[in-house]
CSV table of C-alpha atoms in Angstrom, one decimal:
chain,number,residue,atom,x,y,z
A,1,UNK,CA,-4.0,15.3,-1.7
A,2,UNK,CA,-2.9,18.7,-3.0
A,3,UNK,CA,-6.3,19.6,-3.8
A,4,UNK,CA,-7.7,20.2,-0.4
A,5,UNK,CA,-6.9,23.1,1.9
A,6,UNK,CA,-5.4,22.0,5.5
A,7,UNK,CA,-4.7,18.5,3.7
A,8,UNK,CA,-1.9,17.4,6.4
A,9,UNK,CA,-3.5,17.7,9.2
A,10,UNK,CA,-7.2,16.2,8.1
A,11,UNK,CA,-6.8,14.5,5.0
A,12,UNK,CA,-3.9,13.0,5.6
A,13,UNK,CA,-5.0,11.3,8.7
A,14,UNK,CA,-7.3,9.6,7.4
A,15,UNK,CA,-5.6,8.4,4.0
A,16,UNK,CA,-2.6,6.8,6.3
A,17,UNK,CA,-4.7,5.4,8.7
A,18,UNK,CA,-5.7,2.6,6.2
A,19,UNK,CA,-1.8,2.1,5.7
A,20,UNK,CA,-0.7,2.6,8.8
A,21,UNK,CA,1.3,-0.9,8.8
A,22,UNK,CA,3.9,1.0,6.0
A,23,UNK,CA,5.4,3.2,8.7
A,24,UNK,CA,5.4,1.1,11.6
A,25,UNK,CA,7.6,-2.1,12.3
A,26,UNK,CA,9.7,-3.7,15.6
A,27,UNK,CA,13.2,-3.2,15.4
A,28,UNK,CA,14.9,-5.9,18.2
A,29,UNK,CA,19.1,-6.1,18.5
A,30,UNK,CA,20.9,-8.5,20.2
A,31,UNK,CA,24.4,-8.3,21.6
A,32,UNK,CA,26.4,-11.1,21.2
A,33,UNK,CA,29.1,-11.9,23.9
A,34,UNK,CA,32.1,-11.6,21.4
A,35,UNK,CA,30.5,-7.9,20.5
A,36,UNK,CA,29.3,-8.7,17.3
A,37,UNK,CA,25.5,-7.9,16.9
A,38,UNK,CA,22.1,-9.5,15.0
A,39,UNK,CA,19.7,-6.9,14.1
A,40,UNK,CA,15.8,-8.4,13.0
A,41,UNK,CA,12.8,-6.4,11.6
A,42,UNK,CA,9.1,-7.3,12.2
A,43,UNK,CA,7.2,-6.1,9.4
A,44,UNK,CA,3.4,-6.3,8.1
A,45,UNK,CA,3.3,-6.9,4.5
A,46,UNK,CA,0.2,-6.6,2.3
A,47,UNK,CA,-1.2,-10.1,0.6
A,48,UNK,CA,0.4,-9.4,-3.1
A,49,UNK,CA,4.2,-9.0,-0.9
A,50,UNK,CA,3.5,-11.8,1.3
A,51,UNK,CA,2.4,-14.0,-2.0
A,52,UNK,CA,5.2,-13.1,-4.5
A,53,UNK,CA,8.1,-12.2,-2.1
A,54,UNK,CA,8.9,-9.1,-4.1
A,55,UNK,CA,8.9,-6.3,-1.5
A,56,UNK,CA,7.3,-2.5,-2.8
A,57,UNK,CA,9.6,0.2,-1.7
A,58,UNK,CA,6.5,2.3,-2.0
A,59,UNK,CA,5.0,0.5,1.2
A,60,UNK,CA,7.7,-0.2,2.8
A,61,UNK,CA,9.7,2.8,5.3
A,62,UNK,CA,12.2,-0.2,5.6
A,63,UNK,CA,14.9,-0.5,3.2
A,64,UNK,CA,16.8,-3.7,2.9
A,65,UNK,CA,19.4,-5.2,0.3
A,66,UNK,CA,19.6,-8.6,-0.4
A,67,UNK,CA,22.0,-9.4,2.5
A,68,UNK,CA,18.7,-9.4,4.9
A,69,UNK,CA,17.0,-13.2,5.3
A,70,UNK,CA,13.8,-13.1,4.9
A,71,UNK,CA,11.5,-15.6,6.8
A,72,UNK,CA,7.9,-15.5,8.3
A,73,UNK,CA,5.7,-16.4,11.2
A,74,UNK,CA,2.6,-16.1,13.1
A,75,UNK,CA,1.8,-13.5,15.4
A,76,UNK,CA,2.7,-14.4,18.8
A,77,UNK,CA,4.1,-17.9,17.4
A,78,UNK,CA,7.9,-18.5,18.0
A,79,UNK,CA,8.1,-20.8,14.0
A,80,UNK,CA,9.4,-19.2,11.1
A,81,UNK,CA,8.9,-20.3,7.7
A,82,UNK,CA,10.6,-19.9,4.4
A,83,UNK,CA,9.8,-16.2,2.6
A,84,UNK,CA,7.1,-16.5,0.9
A,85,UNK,CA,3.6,-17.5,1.9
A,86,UNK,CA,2.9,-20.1,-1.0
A,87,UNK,CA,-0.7,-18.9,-2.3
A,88,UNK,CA,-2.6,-22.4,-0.8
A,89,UNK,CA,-1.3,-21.5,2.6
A,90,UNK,CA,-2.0,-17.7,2.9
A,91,UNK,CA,-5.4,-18.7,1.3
A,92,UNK,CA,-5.8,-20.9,4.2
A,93,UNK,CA,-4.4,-18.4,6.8
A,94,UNK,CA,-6.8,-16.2,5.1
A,95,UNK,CA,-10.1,-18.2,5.9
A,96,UNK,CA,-8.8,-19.1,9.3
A,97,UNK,CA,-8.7,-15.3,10.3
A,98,UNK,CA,-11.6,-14.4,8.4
A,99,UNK,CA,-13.1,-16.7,10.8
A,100,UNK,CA,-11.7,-15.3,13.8
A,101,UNK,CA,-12.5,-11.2,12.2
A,102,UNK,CA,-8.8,-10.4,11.9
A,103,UNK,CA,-7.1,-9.4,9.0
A,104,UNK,CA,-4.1,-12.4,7.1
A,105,UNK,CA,-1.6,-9.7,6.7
A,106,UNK,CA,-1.9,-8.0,10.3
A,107,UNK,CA,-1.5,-12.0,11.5
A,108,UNK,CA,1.3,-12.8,9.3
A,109,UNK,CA,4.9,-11.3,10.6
A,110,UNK,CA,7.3,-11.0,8.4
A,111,UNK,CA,11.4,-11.2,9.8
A,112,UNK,CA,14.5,-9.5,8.2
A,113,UNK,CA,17.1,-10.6,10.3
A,114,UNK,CA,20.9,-9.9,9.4
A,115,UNK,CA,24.1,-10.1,11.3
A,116,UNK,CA,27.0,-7.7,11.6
A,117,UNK,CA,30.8,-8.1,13.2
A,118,UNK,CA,30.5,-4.1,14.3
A,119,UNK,CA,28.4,-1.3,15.1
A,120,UNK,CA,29.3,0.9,12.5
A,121,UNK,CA,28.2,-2.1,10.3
A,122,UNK,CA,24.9,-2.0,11.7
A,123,UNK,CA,24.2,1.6,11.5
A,124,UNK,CA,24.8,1.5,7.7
A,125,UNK,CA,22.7,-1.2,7.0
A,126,UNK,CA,19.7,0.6,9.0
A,127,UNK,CA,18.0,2.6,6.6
A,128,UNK,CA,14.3,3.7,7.2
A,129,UNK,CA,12.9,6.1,3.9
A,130,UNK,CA,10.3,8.5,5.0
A,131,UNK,CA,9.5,10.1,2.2
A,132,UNK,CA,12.3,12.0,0.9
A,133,UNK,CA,13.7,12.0,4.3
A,134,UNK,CA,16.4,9.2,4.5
A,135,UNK,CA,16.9,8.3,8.3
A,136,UNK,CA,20.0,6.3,9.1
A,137,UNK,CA,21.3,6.1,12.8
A,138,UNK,CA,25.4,6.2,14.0
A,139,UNK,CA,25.8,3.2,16.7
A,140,UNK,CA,28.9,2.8,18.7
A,141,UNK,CA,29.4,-0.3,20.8
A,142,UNK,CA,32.1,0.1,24.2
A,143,UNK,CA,32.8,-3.3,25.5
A,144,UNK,CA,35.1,-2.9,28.8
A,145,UNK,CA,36.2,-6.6,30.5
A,146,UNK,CA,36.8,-6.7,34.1
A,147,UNK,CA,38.0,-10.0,35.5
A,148,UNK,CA,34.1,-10.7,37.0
A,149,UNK,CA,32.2,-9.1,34.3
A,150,UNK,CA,32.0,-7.4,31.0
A,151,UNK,CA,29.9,-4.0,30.7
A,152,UNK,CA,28.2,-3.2,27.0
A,153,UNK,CA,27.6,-0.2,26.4
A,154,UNK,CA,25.6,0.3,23.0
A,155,UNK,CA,25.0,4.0,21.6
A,156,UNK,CA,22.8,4.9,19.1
A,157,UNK,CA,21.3,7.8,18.0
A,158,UNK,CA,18.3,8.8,15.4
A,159,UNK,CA,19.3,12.4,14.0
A,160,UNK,CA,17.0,15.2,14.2
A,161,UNK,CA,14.7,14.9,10.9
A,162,UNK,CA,14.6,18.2,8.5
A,163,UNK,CA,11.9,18.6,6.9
A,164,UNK,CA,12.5,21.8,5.3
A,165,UNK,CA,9.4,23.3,5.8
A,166,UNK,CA,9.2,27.0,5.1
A,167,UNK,CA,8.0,28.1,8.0
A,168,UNK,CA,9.9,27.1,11.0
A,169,UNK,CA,8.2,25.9,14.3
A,170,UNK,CA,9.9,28.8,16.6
A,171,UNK,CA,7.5,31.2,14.4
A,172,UNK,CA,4.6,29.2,16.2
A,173,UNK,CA,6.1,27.7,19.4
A,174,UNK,CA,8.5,28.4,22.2
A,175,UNK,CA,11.5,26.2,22.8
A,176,UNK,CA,10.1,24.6,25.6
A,177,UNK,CA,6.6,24.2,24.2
A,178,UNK,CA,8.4,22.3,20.9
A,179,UNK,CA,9.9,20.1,23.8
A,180,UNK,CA,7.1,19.2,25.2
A,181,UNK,CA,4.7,19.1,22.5
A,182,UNK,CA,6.9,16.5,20.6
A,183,UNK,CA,9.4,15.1,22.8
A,184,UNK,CA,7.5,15.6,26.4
A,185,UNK,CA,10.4,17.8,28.0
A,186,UNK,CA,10.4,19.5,29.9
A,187,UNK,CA,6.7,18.5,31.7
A,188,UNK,CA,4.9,21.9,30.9
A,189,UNK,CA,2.2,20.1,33.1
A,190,UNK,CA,4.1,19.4,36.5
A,191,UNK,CA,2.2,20.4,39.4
A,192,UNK,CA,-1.0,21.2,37.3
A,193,UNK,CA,-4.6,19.2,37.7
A,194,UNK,CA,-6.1,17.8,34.4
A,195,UNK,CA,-8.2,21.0,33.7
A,196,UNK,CA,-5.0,23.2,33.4
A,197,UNK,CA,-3.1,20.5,31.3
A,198,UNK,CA,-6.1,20.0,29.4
A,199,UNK,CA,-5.8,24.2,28.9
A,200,UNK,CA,-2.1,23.8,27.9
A,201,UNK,CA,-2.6,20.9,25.3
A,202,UNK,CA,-5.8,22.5,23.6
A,203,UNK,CA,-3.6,25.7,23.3
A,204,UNK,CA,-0.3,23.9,21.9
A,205,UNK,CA,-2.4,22.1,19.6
A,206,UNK,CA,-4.4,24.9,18.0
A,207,UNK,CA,-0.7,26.4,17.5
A,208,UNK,CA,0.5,22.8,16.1
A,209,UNK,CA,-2.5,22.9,14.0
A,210,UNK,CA,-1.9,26.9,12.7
A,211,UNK,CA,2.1,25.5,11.9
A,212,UNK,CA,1.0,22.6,10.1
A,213,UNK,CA,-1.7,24.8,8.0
A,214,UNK,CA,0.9,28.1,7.3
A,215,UNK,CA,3.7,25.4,5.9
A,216,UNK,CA,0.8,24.4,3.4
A,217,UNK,CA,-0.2,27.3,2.5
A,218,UNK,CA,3.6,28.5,1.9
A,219,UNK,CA,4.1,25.9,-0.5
A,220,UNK,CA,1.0,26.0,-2.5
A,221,UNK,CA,1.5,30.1,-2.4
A,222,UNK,CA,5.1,29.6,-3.5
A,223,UNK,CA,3.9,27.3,-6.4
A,224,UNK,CA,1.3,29.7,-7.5
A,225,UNK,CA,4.0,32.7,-7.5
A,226,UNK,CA,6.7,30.6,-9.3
A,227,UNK,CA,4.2,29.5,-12.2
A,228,UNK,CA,2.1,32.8,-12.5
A,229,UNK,CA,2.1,33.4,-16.0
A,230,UNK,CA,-0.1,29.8,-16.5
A,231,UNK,CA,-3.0,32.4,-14.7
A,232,UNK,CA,-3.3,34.0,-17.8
A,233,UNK,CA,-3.7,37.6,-15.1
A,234,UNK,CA,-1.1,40.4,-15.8
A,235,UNK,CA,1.1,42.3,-13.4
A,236,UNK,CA,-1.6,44.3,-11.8
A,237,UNK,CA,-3.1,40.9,-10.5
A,238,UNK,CA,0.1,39.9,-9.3
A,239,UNK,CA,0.8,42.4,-7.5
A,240,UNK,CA,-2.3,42.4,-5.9
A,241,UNK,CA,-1.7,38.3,-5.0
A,242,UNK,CA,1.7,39.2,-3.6
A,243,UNK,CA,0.5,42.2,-1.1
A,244,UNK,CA,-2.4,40.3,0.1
A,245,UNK,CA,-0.4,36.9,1.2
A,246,UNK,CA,-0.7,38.1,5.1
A,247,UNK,CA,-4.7,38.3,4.6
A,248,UNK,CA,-4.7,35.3,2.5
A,249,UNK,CA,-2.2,33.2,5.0
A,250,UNK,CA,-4.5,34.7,8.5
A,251,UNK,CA,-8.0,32.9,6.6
A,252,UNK,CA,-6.3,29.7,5.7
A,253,UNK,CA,-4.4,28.9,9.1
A,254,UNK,CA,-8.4,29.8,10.2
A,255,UNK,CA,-9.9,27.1,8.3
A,256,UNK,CA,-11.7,24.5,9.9
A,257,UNK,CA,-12.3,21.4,8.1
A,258,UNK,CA,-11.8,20.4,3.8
A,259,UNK,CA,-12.3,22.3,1.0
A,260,UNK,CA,-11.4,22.2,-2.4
A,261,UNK,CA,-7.9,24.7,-2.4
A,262,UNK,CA,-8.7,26.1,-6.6
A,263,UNK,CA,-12.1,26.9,-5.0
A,264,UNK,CA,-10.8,28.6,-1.8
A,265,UNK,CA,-8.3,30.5,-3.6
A,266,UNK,CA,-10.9,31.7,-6.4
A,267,UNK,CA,-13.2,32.1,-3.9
A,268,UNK,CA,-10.5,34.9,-2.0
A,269,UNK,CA,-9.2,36.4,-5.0
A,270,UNK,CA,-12.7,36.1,-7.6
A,271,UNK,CA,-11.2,34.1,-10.0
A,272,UNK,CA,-11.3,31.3,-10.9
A,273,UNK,CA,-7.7,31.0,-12.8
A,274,UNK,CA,-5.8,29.8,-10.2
A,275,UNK,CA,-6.9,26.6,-10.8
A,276,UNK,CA,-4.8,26.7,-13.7
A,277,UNK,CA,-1.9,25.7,-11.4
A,278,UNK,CA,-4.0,24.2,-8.2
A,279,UNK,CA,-5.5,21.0,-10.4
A,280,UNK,CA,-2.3,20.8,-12.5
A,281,UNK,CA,-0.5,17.5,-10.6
A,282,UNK,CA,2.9,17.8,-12.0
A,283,UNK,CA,3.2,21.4,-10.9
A,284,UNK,CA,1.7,20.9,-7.1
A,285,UNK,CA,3.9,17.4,-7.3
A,286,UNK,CA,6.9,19.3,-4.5
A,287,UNK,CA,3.9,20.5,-2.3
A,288,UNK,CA,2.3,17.0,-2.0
A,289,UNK,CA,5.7,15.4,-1.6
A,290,UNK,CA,6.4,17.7,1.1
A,291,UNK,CA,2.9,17.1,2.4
A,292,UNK,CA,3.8,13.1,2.1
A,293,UNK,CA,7.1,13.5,3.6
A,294,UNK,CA,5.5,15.2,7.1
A,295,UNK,CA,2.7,12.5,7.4
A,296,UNK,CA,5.5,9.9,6.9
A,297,UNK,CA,7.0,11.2,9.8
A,298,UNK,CA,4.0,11.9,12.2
A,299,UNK,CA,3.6,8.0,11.5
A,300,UNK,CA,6.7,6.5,11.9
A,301,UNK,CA,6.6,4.3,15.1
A,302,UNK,CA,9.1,1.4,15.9
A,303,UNK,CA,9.2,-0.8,18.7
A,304,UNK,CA,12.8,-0.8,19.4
A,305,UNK,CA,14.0,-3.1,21.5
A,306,UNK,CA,17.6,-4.3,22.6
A,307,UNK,CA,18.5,-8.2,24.6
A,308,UNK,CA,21.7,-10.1,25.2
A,309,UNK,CA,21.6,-13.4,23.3
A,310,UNK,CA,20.6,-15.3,26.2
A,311,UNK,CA,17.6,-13.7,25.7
A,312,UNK,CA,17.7,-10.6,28.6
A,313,UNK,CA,16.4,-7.5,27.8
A,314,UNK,CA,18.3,-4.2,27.9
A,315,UNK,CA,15.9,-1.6,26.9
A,316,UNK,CA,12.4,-1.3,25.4
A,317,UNK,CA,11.6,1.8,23.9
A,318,UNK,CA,9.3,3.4,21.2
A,319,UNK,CA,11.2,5.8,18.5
A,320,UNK,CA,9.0,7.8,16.6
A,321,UNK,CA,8.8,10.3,14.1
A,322,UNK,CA,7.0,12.7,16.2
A,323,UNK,CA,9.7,12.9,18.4
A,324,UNK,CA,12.8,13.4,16.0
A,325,UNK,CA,10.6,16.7,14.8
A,326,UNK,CA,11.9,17.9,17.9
A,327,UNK,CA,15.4,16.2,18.8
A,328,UNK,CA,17.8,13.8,18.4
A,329,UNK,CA,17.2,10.5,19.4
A,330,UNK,CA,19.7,8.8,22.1
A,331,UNK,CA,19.2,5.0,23.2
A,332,UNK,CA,21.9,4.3,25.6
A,333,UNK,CA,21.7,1.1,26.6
A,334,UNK,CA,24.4,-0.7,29.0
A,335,UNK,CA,24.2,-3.8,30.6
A,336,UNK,CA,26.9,-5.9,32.5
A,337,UNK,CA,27.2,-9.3,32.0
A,338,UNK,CA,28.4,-11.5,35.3
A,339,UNK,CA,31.1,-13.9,34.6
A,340,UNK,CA,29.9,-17.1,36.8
A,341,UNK,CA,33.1,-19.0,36.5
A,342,UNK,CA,35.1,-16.1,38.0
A,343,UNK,CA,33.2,-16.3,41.0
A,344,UNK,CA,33.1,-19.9,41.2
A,345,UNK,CA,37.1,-20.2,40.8
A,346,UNK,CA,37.5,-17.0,42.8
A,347,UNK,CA,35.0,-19.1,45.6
A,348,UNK,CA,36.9,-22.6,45.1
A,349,UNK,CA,39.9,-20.3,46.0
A,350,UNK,CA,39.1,-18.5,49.1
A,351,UNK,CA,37.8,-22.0,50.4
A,352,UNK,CA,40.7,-23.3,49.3
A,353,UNK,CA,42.7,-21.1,51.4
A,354,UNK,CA,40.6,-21.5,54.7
A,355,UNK,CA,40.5,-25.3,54.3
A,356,UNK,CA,44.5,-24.7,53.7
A,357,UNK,CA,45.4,-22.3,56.4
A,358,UNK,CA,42.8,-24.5,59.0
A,359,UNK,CA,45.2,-27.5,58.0
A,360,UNK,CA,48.6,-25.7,58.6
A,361,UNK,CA,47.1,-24.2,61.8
A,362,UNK,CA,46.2,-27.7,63.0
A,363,UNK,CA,49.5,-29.1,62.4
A,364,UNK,CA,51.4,-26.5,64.4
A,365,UNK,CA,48.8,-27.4,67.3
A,366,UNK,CA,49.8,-30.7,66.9
């Protein structure tokens, strides 16, 4: 990808939209009654995965040990098999959605499910890899008992994500435009009718777009500085590529579409000896692994989802990557559990006691 100018935005869009299924997966907890907790994964696995059982870190944003049990199912079918798919059976599967035009591996769910005594447990064994960005949450569980119920308090939070970019989004936004943009606070848009939304969103974006273009160009100018002398151009030259970055940043935030970056640059500076660095892979390897690391995280999506283990929900929520650009991630979900027996013997009681005291007060009448 590092060959193309604006790659991030355009490129990379449409390379991870094939693979979309590597960055998104459900993510359901449930808290038990004794405050220990079972944590399961729902994950899309490509055919050679789903066949061998060997999972490919490469496609997978999910990172599990061997502690995790692996098992699969159909899509919106409550039976889990064994891990793997024997070959005859996803060959089967395979015909029976071709059939139907769906895809075997967007049928086929695969479960990692794993259960831990605490929540600080949990949060170590949670480990998503986007990139080189390794995302791993701190979860606190508060359990208070009260003689009719117990209240569960789970805390969890998803820390900001740093992507290290060189150029930082308050050179391109305001605070409250990053909040909105990415995390939808505040509501730049309260009180307005679609046309002035739509004016605010076309304008955010085109500065989204600009951010996204300047942090590419930063890196590939970086590279191009810090290798110079492969050019084969002298000092003069260098000089000249160092005092003209403002020019040369302005007309590639400005660019509207792909092009080839070695052409674009020898186009700029007439020359082609910057290609020299541009088409050498091991030397633009930190820009596209930057490059990689961002469209992990615009793709990252989990269903997250929280229930008691009789099967009530708590919370249902999406967590995204787009949003921890912004912020922290909080899901704060509390539920209070009823204890049915409490009421029934604090009820037996209190009728107890009328059917008692109407007995006493009978005998004195008597």
């Amino acid at each position: 990808m590092n060959r193309f100018v604006s790659n991030w935005m355009i490129l990379g869009a449409v390379i991870l939209a094939s693979c979309d299924d590597t960055y998104q997966c459900g993510l359901t907890t449930t808290v038990h009654d004794d405050g220990t907790f079972s944590r399961e994964y729902a994950l899309h696995l490509d055919s050679a995965q789903l066949v061998s059982g060997r999972l490919d870190t490469a496609k997978n944003m999910v990172v599990l040990d061997s502690n995790w049990q692996l098992t699969w199912g159909l899509k919106g079918d409550s039976a889990r098999h064994p891990f793997p798919v024997g070959v005859e059976t996803y060959r089967k599967l395979q015909q029976r959605c071709q059939a139907d035009n769906r895809s075997a591996s967007d049928t086929i769910v695969v479960y990692a499910t794993r259960s831990f005594d605490n929540a600080e447990s949990m949060a170590r064994n949670t480990h998503f890899k986007l990139g080189t960005i390794d995302l791993t949450p701190s979860i606190s569980m508060e359990k208070s008992y009260r003689f009719f119920h117990t209240t569960y308090q789970l805390k969890e939070r998803y820390p900001q994500l740093r992507l290290h970019l060189p150029v930082p989004l308050s050179r391109y936004f305001t605070k409250e435009e990053i909040g909105y943009w990415f995390d939808g606070s505040p509501d730049l848009g309260a009180g307005l009718n679609g046309m002035e939304t739509d004016d605010i969103t076309q304008r955010l974006k085109e500065k989204y777009t600009r951010w996204v273009a300047a942090n590419d160009f930063e890196l590939t100018y970086r590279t191009i500085l810090d290798n110079y002398a492969r050019t084969g151009l002298g000092d003069k030259e260098k000089a000249r590529f160092r005092a003209l970055h403002d020019s040369l940043l302005t007309a590639y935030t400005n660019l509207k579409g792909l092009e080839d970056k070695a052409e674009w640059f020898g186009r700029q500076l007439n020359t082609d000896a910057y290609a020299q660095i541009l088409d050498d892979e091991g030397l633009m390897a930190k820009v596209e692994a930057q490059g990689n690391t961002f469209l992990s995280t615009l793709m990252f999506n989990v269903d997250y989802r929280v229930e008691m283990d009789n099967g009530m929900p708590i919370v249902a929520q999406k967590l995204t990557g787009t949003r921890l650009i912004a912020s922290d991630e909080h899901f704060d979900p509390t539920v209070v559990r009823s204890h049915w027996p409490a009421y029934a013997f604090t009820l037996l009681l209190i009728v107890g006691t009328l059917i008692g005291l109407a007995v006493l007060h009978r005998k004195k009448r008597q």
